PDB file of C-alpha atoms in Angstrom:
ATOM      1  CA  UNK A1188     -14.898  35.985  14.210  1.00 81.00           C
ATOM      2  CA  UNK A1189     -15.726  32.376  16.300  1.00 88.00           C
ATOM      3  CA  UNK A1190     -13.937  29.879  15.248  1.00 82.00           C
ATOM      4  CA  UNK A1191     -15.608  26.271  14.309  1.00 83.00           C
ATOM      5  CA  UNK A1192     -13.259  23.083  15.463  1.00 80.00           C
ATOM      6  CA  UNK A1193     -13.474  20.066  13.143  1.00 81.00           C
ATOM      7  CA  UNK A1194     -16.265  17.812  14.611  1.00 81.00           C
ATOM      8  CA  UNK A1195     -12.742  15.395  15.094  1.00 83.00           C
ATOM      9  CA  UNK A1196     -11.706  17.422  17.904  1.00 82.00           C
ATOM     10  CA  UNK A1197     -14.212  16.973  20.553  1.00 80.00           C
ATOM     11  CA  UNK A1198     -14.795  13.463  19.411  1.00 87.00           C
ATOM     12  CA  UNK A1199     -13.414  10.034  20.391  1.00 93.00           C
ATOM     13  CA  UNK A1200     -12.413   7.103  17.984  1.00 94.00           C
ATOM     14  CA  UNK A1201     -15.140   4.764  17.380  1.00 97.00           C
ATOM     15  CA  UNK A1202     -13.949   1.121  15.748  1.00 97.00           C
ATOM     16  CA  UNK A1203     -17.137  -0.391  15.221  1.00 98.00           C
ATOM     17  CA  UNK A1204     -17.850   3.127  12.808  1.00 98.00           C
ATOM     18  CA  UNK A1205     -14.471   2.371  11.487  1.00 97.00           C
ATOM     19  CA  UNK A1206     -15.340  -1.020  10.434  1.00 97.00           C
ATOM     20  CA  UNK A1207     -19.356  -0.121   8.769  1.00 98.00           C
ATOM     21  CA  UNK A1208     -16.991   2.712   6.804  1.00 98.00           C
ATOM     22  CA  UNK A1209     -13.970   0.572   5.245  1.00 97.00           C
ATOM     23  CA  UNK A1210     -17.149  -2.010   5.090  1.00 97.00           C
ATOM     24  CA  UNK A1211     -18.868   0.509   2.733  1.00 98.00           C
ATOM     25  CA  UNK A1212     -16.062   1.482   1.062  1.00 97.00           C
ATOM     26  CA  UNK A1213     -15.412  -2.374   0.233  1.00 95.00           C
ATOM     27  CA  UNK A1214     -19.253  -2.740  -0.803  1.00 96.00           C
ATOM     28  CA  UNK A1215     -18.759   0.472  -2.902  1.00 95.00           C
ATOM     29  CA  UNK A1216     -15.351   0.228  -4.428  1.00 93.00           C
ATOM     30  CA  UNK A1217     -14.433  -3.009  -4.402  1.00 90.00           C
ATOM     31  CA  UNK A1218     -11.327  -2.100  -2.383  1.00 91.00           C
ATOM     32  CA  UNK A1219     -10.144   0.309  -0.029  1.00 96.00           C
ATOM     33  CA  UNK A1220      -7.272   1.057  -2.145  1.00 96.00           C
ATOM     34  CA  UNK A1221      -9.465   2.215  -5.355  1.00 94.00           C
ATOM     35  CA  UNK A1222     -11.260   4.223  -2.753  1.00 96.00           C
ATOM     36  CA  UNK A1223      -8.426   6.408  -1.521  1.00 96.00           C
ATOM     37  CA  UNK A1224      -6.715   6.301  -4.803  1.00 93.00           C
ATOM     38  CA  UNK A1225     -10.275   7.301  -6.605  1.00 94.00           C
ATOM     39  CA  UNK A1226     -11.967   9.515  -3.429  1.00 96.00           C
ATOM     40  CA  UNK A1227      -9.936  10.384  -0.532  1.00 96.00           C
ATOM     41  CA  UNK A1228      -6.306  11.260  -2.027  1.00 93.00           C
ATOM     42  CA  UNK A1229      -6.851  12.423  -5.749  1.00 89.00           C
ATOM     43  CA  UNK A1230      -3.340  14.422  -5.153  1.00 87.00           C
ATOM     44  CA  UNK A1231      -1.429  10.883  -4.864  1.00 86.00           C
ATOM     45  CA  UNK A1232       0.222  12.612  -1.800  1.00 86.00           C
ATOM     46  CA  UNK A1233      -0.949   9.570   0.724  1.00 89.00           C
ATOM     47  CA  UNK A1234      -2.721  11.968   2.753  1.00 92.00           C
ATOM     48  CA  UNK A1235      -6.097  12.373   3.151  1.00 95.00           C
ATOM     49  CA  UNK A1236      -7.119  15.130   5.110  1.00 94.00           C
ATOM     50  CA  UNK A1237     -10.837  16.047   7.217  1.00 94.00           C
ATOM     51  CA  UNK A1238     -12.773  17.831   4.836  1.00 94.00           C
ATOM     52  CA  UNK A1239     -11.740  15.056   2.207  1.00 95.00           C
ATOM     53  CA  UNK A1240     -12.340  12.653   4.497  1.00 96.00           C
ATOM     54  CA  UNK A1241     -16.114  13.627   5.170  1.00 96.00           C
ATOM     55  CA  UNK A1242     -17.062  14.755   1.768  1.00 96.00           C
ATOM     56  CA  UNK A1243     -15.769  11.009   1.065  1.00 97.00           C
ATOM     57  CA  UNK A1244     -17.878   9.343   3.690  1.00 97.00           C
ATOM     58  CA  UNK A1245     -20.939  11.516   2.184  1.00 97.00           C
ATOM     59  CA  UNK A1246     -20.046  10.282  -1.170  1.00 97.00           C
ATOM     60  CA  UNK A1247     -19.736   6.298  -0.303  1.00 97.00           C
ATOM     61  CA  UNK A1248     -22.942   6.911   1.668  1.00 97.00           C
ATOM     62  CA  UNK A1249     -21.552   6.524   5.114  1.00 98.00           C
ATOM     63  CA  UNK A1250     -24.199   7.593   7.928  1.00 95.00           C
ATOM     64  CA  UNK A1251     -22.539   6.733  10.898  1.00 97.00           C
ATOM     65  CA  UNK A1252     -20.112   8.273  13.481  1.00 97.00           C
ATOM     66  CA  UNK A1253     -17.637  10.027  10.881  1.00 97.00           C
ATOM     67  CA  UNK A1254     -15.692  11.730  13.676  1.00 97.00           C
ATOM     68  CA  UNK A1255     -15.236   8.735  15.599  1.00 97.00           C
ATOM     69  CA  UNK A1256     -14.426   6.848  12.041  1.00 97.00           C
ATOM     70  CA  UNK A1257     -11.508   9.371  11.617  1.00 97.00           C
ATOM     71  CA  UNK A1258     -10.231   9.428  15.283  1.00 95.00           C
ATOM     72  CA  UNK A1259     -10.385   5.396  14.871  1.00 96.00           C
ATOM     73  CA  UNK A1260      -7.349   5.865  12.018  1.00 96.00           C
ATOM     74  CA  UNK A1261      -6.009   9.299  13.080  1.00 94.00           C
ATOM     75  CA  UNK A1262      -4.908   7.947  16.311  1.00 87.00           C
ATOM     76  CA  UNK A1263      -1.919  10.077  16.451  1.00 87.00           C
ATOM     77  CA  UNK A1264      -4.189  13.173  15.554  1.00 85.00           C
ATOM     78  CA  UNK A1265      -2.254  14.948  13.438  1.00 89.00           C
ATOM     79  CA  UNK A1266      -4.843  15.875  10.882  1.00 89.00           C
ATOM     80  CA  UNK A1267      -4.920  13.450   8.626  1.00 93.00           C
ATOM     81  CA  UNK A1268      -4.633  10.084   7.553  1.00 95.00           C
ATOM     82  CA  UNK A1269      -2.725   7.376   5.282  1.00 94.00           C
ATOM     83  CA  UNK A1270      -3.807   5.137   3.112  1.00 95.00           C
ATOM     84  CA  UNK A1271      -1.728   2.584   5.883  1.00 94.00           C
ATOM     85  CA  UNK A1272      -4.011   4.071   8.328  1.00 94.00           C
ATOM     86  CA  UNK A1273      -6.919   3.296   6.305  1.00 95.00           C
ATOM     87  CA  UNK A1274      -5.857  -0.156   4.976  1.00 95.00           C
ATOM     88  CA  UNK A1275      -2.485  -1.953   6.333  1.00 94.00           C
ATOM     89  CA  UNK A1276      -2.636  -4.906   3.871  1.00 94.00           C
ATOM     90  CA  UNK A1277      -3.057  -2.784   0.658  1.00 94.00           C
ATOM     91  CA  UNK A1278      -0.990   0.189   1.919  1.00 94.00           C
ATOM     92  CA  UNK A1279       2.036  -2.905   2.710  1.00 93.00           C
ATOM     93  CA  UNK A1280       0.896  -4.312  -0.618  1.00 94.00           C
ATOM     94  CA  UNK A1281       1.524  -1.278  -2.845  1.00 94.00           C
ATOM     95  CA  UNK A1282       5.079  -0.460  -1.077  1.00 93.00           C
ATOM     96  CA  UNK A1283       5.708  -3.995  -1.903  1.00 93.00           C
ATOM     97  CA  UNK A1284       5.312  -3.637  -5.529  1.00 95.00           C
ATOM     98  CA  UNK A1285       6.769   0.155  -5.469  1.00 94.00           C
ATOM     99  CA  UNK A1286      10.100  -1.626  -4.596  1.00 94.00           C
ATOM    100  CA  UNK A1287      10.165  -4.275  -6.616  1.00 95.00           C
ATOM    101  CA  UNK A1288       9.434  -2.672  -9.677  1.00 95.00           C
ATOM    102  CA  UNK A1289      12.668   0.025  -8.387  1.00 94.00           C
ATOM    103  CA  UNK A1290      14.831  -2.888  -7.118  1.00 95.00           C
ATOM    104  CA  UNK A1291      14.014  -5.288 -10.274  1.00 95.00           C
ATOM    105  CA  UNK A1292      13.102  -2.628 -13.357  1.00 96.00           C
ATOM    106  CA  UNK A1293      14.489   0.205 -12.027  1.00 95.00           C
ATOM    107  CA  UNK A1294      11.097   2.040 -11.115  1.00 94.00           C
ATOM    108  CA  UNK A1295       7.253   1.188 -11.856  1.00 95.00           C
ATOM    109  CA  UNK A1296       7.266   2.768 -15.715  1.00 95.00           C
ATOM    110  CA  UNK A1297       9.961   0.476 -16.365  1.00 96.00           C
ATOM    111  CA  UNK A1298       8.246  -2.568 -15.048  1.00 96.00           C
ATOM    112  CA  UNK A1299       5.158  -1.501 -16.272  1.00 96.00           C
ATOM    113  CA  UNK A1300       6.938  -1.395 -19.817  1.00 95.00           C
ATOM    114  CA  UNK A1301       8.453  -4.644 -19.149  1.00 95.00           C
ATOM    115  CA  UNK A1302       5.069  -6.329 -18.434  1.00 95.00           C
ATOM    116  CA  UNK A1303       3.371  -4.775 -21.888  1.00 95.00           C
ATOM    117  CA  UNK A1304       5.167  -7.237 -23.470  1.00 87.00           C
ATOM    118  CA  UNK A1305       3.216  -6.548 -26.696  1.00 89.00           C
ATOM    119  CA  UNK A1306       4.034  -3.512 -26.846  1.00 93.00           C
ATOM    120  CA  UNK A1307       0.064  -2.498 -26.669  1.00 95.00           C
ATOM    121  CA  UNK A1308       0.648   0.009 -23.978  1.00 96.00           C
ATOM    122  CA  UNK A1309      -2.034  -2.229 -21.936  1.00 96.00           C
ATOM    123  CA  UNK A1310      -1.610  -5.013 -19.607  1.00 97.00           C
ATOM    124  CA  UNK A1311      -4.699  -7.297 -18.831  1.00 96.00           C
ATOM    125  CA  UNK A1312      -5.317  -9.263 -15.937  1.00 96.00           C
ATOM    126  CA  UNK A1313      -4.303 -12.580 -16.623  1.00 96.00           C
ATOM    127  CA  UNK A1314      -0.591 -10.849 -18.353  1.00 96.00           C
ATOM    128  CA  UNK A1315      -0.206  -9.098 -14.932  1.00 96.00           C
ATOM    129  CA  UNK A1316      -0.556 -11.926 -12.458  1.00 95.00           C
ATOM    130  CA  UNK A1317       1.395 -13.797 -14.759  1.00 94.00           C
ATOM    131  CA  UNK A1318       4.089 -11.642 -15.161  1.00 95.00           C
ATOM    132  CA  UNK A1319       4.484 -10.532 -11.259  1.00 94.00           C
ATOM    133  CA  UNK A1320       4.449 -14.380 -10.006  1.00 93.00           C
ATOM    134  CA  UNK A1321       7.179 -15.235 -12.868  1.00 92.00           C
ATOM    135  CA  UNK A1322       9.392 -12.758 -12.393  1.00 92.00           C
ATOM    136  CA  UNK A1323       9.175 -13.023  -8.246  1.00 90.00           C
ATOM    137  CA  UNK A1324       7.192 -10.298  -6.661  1.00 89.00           C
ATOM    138  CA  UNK A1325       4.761 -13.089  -5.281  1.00 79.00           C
ATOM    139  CA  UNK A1326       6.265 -16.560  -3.848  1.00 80.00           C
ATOM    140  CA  UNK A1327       4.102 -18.532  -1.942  1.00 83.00           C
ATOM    141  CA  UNK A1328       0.373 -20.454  -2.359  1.00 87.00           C
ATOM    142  CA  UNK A1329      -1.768 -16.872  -2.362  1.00 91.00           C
ATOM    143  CA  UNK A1330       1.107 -15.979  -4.749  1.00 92.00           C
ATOM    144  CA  UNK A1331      -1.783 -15.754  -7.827  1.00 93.00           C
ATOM    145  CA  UNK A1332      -4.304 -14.080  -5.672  1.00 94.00           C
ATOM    146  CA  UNK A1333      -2.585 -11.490  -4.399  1.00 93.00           C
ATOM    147  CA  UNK A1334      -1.352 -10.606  -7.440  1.00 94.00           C
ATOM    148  CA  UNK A1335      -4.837 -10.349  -8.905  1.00 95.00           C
ATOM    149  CA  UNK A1336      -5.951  -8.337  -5.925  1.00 94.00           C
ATOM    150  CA  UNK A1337      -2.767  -5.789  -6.466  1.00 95.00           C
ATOM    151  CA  UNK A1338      -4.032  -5.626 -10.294  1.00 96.00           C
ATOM    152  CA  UNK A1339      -7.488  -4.565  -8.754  1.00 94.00           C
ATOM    153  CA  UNK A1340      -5.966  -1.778  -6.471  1.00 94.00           C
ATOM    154  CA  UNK A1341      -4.012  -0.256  -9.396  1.00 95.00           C
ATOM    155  CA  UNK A1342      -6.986  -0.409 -11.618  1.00 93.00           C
ATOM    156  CA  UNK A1343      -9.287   2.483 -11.447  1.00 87.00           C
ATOM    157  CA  UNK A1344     -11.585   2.436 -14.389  1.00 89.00           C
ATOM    158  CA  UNK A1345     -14.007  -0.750 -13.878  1.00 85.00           C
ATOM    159  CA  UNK A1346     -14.864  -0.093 -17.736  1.00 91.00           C
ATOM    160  CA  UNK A1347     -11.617  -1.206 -18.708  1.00 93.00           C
ATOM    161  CA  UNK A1348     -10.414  -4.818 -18.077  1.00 95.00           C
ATOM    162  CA  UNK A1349      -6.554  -3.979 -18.050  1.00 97.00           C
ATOM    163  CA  UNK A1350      -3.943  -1.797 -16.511  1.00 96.00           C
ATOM    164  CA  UNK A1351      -2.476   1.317 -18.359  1.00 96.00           C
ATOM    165  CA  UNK A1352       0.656   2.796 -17.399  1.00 95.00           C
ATOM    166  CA  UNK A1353      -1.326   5.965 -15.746  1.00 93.00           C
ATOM    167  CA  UNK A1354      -2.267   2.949 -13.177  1.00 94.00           C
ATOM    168  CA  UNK A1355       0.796   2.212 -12.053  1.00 94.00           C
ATOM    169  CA  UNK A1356       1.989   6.009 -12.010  1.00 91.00           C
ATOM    170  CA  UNK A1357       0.926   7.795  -9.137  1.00 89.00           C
ATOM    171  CA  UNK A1358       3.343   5.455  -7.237  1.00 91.00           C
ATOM    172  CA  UNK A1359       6.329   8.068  -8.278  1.00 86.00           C
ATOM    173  CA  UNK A1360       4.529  10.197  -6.706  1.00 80.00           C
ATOM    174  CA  UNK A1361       3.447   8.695  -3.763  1.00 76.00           C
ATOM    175  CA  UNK A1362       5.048   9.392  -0.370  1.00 66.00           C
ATOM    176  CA  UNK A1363       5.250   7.322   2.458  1.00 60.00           C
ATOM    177  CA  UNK A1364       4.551   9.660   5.581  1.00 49.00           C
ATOM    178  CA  UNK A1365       7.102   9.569   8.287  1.00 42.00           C
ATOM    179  CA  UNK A1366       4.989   7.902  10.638  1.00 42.00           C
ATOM    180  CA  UNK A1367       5.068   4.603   8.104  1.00 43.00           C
ATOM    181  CA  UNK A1368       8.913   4.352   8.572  1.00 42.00           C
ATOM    182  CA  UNK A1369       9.434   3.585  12.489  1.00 44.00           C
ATOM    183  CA  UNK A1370      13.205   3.489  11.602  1.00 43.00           C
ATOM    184  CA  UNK A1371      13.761   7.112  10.500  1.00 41.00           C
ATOM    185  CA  UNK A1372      12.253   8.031  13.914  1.00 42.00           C
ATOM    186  CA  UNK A1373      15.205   7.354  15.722  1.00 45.00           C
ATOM    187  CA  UNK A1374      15.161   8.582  19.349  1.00 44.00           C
ATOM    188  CA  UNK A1375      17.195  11.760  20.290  1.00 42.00           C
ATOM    189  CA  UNK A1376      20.138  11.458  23.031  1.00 40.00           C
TER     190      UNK A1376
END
């Protein structure tokens, strides 16, 4: 029996193919974050791994250099890749809210409880960013739009203009790989 390497292994990263695919990803999902959580990482594990990864390019329509798109993030080429990998600023954005919904409600059902305010088991858009400026997970001038673009990454139904708590959910679940934490790789005497 031959064995078939993934087309990743005899290929080099390619940037540019990088950018046209989290381009078309944007152009197709609004965000990079709805993509992984709604394409590439359906487990909620924060791993996406090859065949995933090209059944997602084929399914955003991406006709470009897929190996080199993967090597591009998998630059450590160990078979797979975070959503960090795949998008810093909404990878750092979700953590964010992950611990301040632990640190200030005890976990993300809690907050998520504490936003529904009405009890409605539904939070819309306008309650959200209200809610996470007021009570302090945004400071700042962008304070307002990042919260609305943290509403859109949690939001996966574009039919339905608010956040239910199966939104926010998937972030007990989610793991941060080890390669996200520099300081639990602590060098060996």
């Amino acid at each position: 029996e031959k064995w078939n390497p993934p087309l990743w292994l005899s290929s080099t990263a390619n940037h540019d193919a990088r950018a046209t695919l989290v381009a078309r990803i944007r152009e197709v999902y609004g965000s990079a974050v709805r993509c992984w959580r709604d394409l590439l990482d359906k487990d909620s594990s924060n791993s996406c791994t090859w065949p995933e990864f090209a059944n997602g390019c084929k399914a955003v329509g991406f006709e470009g250099d897929v190996p080199g798109a993967w090597n591009s993030m998998d630059e450590d080429r160990n078979g797979y890749i975070t959503l960090k990998e795949l998008d810093a600023e909404g990878h750092d954005r979700l953590v964010r809210f992950r611990e301040w919904c632990a640190e200030s409600f005890g976990g993300v059902v809690p907050a998520f409880r504490a936003a529904d305010n009405f009890r409605t088991h539904k939070v819309s858009q306008a309650a959200f960013v209200a809610w996470v400026v007021r009570f302090g997970f945004n400071r700042g001038p962008q304070a307002h739009e990042e919260a609305a673009r943290l509403f859109e990454d949690l939001r996966l139904d574009d039919e339905r203009p608010y956040l239910v708590v199966s939104d926010v959910k998937f972030l007990l679940y989610w793991e941060d790989r080890w390669q996200d934490h520099p300081d639990f790789l602590e060098e060996e005497d």
